[in-house]
C-alpha positions as MATLAB code, in Angstrom:
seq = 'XXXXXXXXXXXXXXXXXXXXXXXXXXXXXXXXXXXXXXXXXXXXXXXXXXXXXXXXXXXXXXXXXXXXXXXXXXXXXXXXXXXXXXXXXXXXXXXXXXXXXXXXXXXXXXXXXXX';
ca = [
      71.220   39.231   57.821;
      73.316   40.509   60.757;
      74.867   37.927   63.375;
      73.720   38.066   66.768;
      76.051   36.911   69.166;
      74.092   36.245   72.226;
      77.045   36.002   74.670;
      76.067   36.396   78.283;
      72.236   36.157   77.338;
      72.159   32.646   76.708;
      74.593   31.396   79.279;
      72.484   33.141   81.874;
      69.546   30.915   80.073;
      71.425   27.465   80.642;
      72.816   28.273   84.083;
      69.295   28.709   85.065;
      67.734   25.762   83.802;
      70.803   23.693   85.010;
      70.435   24.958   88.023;
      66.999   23.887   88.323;
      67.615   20.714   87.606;
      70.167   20.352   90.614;
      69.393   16.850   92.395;
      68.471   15.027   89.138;
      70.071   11.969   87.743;
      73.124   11.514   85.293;
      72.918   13.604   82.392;
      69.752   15.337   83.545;
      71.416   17.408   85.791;
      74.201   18.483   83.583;
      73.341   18.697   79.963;
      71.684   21.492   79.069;
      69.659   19.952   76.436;
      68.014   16.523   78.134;
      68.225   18.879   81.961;
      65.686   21.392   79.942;
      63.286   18.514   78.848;
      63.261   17.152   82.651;
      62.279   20.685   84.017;
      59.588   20.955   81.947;
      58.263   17.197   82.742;
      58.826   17.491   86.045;
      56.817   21.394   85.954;
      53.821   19.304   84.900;
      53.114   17.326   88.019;
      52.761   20.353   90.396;
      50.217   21.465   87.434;
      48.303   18.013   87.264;
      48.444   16.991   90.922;
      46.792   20.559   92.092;
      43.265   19.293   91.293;
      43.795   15.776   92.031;
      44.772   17.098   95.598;
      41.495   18.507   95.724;
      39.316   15.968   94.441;
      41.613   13.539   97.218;
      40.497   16.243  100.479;
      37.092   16.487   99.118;
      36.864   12.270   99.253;
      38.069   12.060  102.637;
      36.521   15.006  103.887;
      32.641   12.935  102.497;
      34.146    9.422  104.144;
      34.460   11.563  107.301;
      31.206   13.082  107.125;
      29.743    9.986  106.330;
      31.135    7.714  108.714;
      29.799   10.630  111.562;
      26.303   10.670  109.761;
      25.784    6.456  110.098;
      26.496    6.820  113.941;
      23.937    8.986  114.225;
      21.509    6.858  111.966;
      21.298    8.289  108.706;
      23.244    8.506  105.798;
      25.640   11.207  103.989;
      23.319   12.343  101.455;
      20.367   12.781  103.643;
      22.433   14.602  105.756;
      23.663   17.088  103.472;
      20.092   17.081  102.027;
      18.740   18.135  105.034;
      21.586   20.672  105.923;
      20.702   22.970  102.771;
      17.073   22.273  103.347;
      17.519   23.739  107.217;
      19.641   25.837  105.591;
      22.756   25.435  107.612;
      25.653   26.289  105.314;
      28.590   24.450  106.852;
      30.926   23.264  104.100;
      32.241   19.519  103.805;
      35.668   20.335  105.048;
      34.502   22.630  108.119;
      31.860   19.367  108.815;
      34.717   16.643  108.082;
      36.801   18.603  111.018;
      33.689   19.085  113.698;
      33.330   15.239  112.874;
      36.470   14.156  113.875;
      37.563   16.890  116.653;
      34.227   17.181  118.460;
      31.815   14.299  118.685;
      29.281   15.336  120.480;
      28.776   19.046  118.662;
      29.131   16.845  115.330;
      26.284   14.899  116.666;
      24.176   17.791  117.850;
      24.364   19.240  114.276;
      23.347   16.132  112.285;
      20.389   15.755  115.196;
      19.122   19.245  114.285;
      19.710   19.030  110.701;
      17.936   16.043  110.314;
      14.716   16.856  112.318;
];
């Protein structure tokens, strides 16, 4: 087989990846091989945390909700229960906001929704 001599190829390769890992600790910023393992860990959080973001929002957004719903006398789930039923198609976020910005509109809704 013929030699390939990569050259300028593959230290283009490593002066990326070390560059990425700029800012990390000890070796993990300047050996290529343990610096390539600590991109690729640290790529998987952005990955993981995406969803968990959104199940977080949608959590806060329902305690919000909620917490507007009982000072109005009924509860989250009979509120959105009644909201498809009527069908008024505000989302949770878009409700969470009018809950917490506007009190009075955020009662208004939940009084029409729930009659």
């Amino acid at each position: 087989t013929t030699r390939v001599k990569r050259g300028y190829v593959a230290r283009k390769h490593r002066k990326d990846i070390i560059q990425l890992t700029s800012g990390f600790r000890g070796a993990h910023s300047r050996i290529f091989r343990t610096g390539k393992q600590q991109v690729i860990k640290a790529l998987v959080s952005p990955h993981r945390d995406k969803s968990k973001r959104k199940r977080d929002f949608r959590r806060l957004w329902i305690t919000r909700i909620n917490a507007a719903a009982r000072n109005n006398g009924v509860s989250y789930t009979k509120s959105i229960q009644h909201s498809y039923k009527n069908q008024v198609f505000l989302n949770r976020k878009i409700l969470a906001q009018i809950a917490i910005l506007d009190i009075s509109s955020s009662s208004t809704i939940l009084r029409e929704v729930n009659e």
